[in-house]
Short mmCIF file of C-alpha atoms and ligand atoms in Angstrom, two decimals:
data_model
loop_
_atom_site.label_atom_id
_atom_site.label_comp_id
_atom_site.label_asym_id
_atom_site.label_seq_id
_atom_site.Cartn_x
_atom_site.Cartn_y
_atom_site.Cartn_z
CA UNK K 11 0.00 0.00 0.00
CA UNK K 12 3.13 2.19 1.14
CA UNK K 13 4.49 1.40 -2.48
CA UNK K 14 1.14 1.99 -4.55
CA UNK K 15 0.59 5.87 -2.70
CA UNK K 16 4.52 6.74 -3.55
CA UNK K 17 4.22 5.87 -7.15
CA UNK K 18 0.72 7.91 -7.68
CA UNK K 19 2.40 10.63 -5.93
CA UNK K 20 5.56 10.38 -8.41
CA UNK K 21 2.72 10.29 -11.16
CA UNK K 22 1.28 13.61 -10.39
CA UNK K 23 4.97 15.96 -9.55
CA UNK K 24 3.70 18.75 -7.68
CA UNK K 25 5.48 20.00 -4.91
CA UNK K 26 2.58 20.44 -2.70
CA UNK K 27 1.71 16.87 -2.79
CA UNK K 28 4.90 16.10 -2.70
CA UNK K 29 5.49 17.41 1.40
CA UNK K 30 1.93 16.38 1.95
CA UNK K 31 2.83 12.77 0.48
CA UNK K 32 5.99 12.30 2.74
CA UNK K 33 4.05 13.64 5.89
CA UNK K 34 1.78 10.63 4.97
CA UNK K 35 4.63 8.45 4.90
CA UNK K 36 6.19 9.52 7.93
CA UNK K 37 3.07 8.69 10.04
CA UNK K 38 2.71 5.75 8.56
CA UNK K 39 6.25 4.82 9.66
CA UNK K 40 5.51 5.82 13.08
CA UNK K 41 2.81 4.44 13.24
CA UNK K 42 4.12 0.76 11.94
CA UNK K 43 6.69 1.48 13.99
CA UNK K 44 4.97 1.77 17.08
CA UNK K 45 3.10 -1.19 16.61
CA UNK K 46 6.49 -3.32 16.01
CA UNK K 47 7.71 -2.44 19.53
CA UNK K 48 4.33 -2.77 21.04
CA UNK K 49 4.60 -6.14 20.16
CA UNK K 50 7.82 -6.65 21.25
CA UNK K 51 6.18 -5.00 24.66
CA UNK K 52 3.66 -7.82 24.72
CA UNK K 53 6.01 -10.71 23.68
CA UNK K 54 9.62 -9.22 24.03
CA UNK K 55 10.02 -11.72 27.04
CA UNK K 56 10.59 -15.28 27.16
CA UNK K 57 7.75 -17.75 27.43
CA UNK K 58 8.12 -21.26 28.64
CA UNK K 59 6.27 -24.22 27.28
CA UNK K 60 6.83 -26.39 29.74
CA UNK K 61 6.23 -30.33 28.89
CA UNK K 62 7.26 -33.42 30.65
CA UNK K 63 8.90 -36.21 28.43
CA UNK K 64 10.12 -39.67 28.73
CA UNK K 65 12.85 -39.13 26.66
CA UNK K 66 14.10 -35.67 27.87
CA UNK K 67 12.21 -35.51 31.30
CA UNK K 68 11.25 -32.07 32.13
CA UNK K 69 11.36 -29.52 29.11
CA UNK K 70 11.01 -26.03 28.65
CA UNK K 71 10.32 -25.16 25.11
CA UNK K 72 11.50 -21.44 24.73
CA UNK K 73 9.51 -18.85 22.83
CA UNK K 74 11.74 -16.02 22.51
CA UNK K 75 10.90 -12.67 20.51
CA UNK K 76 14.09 -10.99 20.37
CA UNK K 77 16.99 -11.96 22.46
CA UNK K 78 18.04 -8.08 23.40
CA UNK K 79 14.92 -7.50 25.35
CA UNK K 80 14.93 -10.62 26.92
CA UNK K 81 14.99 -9.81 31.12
CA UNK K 82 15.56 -12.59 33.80
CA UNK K 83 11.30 -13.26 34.19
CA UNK K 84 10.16 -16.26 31.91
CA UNK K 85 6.69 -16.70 31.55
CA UNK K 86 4.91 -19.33 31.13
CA UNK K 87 3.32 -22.06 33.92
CA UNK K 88 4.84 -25.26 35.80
CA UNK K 89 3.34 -28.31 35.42
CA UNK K 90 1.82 -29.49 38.52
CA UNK K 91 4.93 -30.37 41.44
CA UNK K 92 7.23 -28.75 39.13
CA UNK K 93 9.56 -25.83 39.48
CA UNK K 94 12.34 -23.82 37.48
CA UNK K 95 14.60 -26.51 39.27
CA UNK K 96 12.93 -29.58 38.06
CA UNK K 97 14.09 -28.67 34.01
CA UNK K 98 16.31 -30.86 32.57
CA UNK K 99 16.37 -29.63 28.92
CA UNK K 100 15.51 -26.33 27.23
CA UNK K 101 14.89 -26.28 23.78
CA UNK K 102 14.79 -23.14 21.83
CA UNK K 103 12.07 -22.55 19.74
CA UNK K 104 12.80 -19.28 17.80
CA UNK K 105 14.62 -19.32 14.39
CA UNK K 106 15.22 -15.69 14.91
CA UNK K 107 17.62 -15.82 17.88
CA UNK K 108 21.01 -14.21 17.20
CA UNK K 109 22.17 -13.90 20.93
CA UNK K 110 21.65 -16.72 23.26
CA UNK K 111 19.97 -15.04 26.52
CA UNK K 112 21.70 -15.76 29.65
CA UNK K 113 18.62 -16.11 31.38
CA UNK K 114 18.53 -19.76 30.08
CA UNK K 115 21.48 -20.71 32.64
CA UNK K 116 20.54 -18.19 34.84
CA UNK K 117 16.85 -19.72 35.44
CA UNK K 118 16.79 -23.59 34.78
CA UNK K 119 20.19 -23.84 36.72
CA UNK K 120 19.79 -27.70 36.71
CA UNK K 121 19.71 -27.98 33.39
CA UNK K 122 21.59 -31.25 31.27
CA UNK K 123 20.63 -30.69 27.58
CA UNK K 124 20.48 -27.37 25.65
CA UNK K 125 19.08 -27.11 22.01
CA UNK K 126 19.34 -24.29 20.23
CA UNK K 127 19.91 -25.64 16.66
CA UNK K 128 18.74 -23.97 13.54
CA UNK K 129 19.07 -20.48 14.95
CA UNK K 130 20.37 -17.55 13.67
CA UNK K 131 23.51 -17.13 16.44
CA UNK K 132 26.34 -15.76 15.75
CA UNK K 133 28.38 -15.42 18.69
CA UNK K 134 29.23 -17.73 21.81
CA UNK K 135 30.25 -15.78 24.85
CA UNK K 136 31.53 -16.14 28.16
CA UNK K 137 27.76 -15.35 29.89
CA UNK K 138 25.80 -18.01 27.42
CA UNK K 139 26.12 -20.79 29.34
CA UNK K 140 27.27 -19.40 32.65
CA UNK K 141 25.40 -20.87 35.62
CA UNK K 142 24.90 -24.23 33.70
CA UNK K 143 26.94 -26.22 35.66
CA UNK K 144 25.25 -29.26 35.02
CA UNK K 145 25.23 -29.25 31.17
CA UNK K 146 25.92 -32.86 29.46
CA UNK K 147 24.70 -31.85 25.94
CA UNK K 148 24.54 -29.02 23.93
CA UNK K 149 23.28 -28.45 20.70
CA UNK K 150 24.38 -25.77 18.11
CA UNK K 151 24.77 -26.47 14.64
CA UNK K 152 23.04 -25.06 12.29
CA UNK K 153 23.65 -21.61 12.93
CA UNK K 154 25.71 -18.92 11.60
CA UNK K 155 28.55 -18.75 15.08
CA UNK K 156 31.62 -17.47 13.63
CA UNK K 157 33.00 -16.92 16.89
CA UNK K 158 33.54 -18.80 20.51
CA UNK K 159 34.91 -16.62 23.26
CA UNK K 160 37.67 -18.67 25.27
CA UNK K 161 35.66 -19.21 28.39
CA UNK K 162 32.29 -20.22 26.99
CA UNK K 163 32.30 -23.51 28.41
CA UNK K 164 34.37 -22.79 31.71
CA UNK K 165 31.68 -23.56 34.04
CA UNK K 166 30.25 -26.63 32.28
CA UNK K 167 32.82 -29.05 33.63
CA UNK K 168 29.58 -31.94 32.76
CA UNK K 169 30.04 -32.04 29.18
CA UNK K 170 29.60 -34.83 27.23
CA UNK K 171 28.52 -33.94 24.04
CA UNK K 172 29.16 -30.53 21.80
CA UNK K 173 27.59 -30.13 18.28
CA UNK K 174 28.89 -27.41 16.65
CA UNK K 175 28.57 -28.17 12.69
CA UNK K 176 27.37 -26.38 10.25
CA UNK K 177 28.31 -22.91 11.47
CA UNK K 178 31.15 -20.79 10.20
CA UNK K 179 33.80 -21.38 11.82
CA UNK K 180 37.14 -20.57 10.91
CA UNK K 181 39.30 -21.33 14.05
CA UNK K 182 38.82 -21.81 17.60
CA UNK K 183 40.20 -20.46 21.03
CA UNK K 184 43.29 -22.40 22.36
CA UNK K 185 41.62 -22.83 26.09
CA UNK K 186 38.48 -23.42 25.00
CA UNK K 187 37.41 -27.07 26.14
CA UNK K 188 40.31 -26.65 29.14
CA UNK K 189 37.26 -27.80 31.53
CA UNK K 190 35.52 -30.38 29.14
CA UNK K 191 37.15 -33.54 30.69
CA UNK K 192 34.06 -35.65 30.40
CA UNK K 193 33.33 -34.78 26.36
CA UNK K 194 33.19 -37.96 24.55
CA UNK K 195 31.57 -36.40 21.37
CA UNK K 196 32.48 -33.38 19.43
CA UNK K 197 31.24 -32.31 16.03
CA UNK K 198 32.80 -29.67 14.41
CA UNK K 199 32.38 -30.61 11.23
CA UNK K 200 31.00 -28.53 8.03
CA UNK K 201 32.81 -25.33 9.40
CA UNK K 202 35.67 -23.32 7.37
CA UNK K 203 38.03 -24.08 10.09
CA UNK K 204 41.60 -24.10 8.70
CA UNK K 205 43.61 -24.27 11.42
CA UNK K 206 43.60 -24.53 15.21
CA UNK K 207 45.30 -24.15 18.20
CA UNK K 208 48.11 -26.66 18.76
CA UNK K 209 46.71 -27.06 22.56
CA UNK K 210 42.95 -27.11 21.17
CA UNK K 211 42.07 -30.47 22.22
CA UNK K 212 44.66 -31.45 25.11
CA UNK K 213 41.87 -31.56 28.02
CA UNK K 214 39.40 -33.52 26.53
CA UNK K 215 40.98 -36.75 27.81
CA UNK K 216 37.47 -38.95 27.36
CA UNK K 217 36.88 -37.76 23.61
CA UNK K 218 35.46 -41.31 21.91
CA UNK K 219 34.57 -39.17 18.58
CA UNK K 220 35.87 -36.30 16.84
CA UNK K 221 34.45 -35.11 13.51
CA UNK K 222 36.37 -32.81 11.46
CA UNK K 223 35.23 -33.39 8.28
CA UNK K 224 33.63 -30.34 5.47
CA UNK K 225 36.22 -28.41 6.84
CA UNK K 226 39.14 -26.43 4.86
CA UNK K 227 42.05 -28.10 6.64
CA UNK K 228 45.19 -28.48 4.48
CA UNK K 229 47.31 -30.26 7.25
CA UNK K 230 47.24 -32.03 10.70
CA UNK K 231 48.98 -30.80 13.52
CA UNK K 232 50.93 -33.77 15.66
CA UNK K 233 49.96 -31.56 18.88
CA UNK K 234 45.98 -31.58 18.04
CA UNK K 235 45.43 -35.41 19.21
CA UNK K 236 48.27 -36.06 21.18
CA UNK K 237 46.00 -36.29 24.49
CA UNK K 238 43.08 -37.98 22.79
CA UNK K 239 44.15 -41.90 23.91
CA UNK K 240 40.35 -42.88 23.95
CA UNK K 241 39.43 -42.01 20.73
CA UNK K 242 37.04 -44.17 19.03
CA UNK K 243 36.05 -42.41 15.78
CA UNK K 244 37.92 -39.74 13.84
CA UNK K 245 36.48 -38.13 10.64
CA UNK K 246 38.64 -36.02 8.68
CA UNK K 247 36.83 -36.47 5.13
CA UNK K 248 36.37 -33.03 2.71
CA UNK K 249 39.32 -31.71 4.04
CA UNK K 250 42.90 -30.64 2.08
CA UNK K 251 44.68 -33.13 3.79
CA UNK K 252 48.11 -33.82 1.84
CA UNK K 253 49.68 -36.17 4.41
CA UNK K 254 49.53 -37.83 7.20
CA UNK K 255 52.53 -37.00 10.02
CA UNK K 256 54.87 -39.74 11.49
CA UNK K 257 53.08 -41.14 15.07
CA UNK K 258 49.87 -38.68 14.52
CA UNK K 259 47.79 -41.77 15.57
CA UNK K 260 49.68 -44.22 17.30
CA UNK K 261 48.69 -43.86 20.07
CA UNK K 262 45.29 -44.45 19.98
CA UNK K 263 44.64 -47.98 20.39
CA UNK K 264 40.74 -47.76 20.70
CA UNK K 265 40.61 -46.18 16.95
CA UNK K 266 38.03 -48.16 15.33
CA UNK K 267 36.75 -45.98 12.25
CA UNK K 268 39.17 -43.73 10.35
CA UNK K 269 37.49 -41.68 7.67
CA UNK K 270 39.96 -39.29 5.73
CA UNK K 271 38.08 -39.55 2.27
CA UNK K 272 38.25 -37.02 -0.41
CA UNK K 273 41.66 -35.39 0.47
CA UNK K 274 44.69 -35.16 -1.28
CA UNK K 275 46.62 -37.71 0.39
CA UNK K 276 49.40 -39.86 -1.92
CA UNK K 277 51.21 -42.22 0.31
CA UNK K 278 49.76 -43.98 3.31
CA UNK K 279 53.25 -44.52 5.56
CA UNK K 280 52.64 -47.07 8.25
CA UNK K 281 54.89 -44.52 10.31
CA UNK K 282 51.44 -42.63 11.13
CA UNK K 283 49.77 -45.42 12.67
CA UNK K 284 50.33 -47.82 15.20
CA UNK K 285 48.47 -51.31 16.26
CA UNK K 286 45.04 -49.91 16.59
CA UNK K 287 43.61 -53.85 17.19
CA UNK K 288 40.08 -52.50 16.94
CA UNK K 289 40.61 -50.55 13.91
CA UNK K 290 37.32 -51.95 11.71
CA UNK K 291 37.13 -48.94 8.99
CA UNK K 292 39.54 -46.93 6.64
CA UNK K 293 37.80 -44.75 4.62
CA UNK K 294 40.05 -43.46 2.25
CA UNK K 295 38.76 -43.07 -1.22
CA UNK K 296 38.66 -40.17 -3.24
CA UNK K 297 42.36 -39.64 -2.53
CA UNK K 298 45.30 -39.40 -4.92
CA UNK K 299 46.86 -42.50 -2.91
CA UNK K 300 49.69 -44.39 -4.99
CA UNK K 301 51.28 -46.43 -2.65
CA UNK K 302 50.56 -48.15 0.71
CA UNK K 303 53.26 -49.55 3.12
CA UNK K 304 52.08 -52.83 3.86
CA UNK K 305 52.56 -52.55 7.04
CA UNK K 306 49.49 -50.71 7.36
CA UNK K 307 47.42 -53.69 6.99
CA UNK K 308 49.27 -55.96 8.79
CA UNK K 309 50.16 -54.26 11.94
CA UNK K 310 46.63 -53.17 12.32
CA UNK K 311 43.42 -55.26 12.65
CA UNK K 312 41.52 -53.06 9.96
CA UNK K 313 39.12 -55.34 7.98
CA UNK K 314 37.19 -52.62 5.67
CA UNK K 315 39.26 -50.35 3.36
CA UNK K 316 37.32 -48.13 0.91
CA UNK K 317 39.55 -47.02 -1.72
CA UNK K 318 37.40 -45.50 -4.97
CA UNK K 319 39.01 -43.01 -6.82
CA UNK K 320 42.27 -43.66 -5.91
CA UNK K 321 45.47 -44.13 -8.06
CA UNK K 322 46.80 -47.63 -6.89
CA UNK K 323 43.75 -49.66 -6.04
CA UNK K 324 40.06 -49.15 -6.62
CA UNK K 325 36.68 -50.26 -4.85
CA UNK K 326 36.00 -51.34 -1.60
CA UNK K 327 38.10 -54.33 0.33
CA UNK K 328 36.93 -56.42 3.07
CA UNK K 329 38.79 -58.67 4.68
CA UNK K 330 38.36 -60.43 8.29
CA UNK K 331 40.98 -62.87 7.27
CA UNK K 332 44.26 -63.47 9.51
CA UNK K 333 45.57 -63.84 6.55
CA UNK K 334 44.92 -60.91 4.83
CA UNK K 335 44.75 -62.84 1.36
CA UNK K 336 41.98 -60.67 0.12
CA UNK K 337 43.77 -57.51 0.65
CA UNK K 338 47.11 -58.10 0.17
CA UNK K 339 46.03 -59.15 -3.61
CA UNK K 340 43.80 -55.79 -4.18
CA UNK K 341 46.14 -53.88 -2.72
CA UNK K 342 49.40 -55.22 -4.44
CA UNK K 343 50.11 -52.37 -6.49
CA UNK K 344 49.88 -50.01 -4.04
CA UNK K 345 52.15 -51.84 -2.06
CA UNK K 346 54.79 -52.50 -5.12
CA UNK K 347 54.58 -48.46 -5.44
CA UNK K 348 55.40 -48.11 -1.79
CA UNK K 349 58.46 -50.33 -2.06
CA UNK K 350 60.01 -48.82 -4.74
CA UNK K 351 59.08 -45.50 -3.39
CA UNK K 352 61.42 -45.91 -0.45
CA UNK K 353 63.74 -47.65 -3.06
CA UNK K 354 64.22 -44.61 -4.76
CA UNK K 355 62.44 -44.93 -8.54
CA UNK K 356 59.09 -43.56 -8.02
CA UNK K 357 60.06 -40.83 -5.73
CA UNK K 358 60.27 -39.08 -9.10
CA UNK K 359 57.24 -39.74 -10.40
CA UNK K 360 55.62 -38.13 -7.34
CA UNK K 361 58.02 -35.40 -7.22
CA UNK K 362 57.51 -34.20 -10.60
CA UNK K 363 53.39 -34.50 -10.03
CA UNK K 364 54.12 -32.76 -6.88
CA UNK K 365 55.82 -29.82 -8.99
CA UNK K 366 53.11 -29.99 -12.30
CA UNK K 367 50.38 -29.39 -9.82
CA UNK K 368 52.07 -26.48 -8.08
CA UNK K 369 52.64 -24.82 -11.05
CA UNK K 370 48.98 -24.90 -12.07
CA UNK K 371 48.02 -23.19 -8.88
C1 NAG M 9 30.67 -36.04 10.22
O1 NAG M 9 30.51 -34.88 9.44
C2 NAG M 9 30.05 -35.10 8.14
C3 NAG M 9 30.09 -33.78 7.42
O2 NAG M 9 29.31 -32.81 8.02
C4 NAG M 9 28.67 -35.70 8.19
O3 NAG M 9 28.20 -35.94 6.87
C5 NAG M 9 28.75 -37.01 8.95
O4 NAG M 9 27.47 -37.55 9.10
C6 NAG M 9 29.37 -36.82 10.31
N1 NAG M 9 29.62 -38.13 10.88
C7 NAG M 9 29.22 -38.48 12.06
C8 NAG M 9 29.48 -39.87 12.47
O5 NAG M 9 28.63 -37.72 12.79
C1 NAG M 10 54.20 -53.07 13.69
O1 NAG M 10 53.95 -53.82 14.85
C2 NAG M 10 55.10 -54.28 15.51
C3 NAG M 10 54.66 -55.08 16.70
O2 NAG M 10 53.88 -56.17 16.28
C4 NAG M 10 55.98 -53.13 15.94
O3 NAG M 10 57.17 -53.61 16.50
C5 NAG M 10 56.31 -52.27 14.75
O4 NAG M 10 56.99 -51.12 15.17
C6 NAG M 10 55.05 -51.88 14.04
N1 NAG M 10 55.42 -51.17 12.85
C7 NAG M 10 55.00 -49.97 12.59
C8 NAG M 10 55.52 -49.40 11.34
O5 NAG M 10 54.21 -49.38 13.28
#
């Protein structure tokens, strides 16, 4: 309607109508205008729906208008017996939220889950989850957080679980999980992290799975997983991953599904592994990989290698065998390659790719 009275005013170019016209408009933008923050007035606080679930046990579902004029009083009514103590899980329910409200951790103190996916929120400070000292799980991906502050999670020693993907991400504070001795899951994947701090993960002694895939990382850091001994699961596919440094995984002898697919790795060195007696899974198609030190296969117990789009070996090898039989024969030429690599000829051949594909970037 706005647009319709400007253009009949442009249509008619007097000057009269013209400061007549834009008094029009300006009450009509002070008048939408006060209606926009009179609802804000009405709704501009939080409102609880509270529910009780098996699954979840006591749940508020937040209603939030607009973080910024969000004040410590939630409204909304307890079920029967029930107070702001009794809520285990808060769920956001507000696509619009840029700025996660305080109040959350400030109210349901006894809190163990937090879900705010599919938001709008950008930022992760030191008062979002302050007063949350019970926190196991918390949910955040989706959203558009390009920045953590270092002592987010400082009082949220309870951890277990921290989903971070799909956000934008480039990097993350060095002392950020220093408290987060009891995460066994984080998922940072589908992020433009490119590098991190070499201290990043040091605390987080109980991580079982790490995803780090969708990311833009172009090389591991030694110092990134030397703490993580009980890791179960580590995803590093989508990444730029060129190769793989000497004793980056040795250590971990609960590894039981490697994923490093679609990367630009050339040589798998036995160097960067150790026994790993669970190890089930390699993932490592969509590679470049020429040659494989044998050694790979034997000294660990891995009985699934995926190796598509590779340069020495194609398809997808299972073997359960002692033996190894199966793989030893689909993988021969990539183990050939890796023989005479360290016996000098085809060092060459990957040097001079290594150069051609330099110069065409
Ligand atoms: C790891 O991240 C990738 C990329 O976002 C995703 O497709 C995959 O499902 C994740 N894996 C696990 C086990 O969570
Ligand atoms: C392979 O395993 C043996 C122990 O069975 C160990 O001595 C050797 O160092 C391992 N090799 C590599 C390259 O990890």
């Amino acid at each position: 309607m706005l647009t319709k009275s400007i253009h009949s005013y442009n249509s008619r170019q007097t000057q009269t109508n013209k400061v007549k016209m834009s008094f029009k408009v300006f009450i009509l933008i002070s008048f939408l205008s006060i209606n926009i923050h009179s609802i804000l007035g009405q709704q501009g606080k939080v409102r609880c729906l509270f529910q009780d679930s098996i699954e979840h046990g006591y749940t508020c579902v937040l209603e939030l208008m607009k973080s910024d004029s969000v004040n410590d009083d939630v409204e909304g009514v307890h079920l029967p017996g029930k107070t702001d103590e009794d809520v285990r899980r808060v769920e956001g329910n507000w696509q619009d939220l840029v700025n996660i409200p305080p109040l959350i951790c400030n109210v349901y103190i006894n809190t163990e889950d937090i879900d705010l996916n599919s938001c709008l929120i950008e930022r992760v400070t030191e008062s979002s989850f302050k007063g949350c000292k019970k926190l196991k799980s918390l949910k955040l991906e989706r959203n558009h957080i390009t920045q953590i502050d270092e002592n987010s999670f400082l009082e949220n020693p309870e951890l277990e679980n921290i989903e971070l993907w799909s956000n934008q991400l480039t990097t993350l504070p060095g002392n950020l999980f220093i408290n987060q001795k009891k995460l066994q899951n984080l998922a940072i994947d589908s992020n433009r992290i490119v590098n991190l701090p070499n201290n990043i993960f040091k605390s987080l002694r109980s991580l079982k799975t790490i995803n780090l895939s969708e990311n833009r990382i172009p090389a591991l850091n030694h110092a990134w997983f030397e703490t993580l001994d009980n890791l179960e699961n580590l995803y590093l596919h989508f990444n730029q991953i060129e190769d793989l440094p000497v004793g980056i995984f040795t250590h971990m002898s609960k590894l039981t599904q490697f994923s490093i697919y679609s990367n630009r790795l050339r040589v798998i060195h036995s160097h960067s592994f150790g026994l790993h007696p669970t190890l089930q899974f390699a993932w490592l198609q969509m590679n470049q990989i020429e040659a494989i030190d044998e050694k790979f296969i034997l000294n660990t117990s891995v009985s699934e290698i995926s190796m598509n789009f590779n340069v020495c070996a194609h398809g997808s090898i299972v073997d359960n065998s002692f033996s190894r039989v199966i793989m030893r024969i689909a993988l021969r030429t990539c183990f050939e390659n890796y023989e005479k690599l360290m016996a000098g000829p085809l060092t060459k051949l990957l040097i001079d790719r290594d150069l051609s594909s330099k110069v065409n970037v």
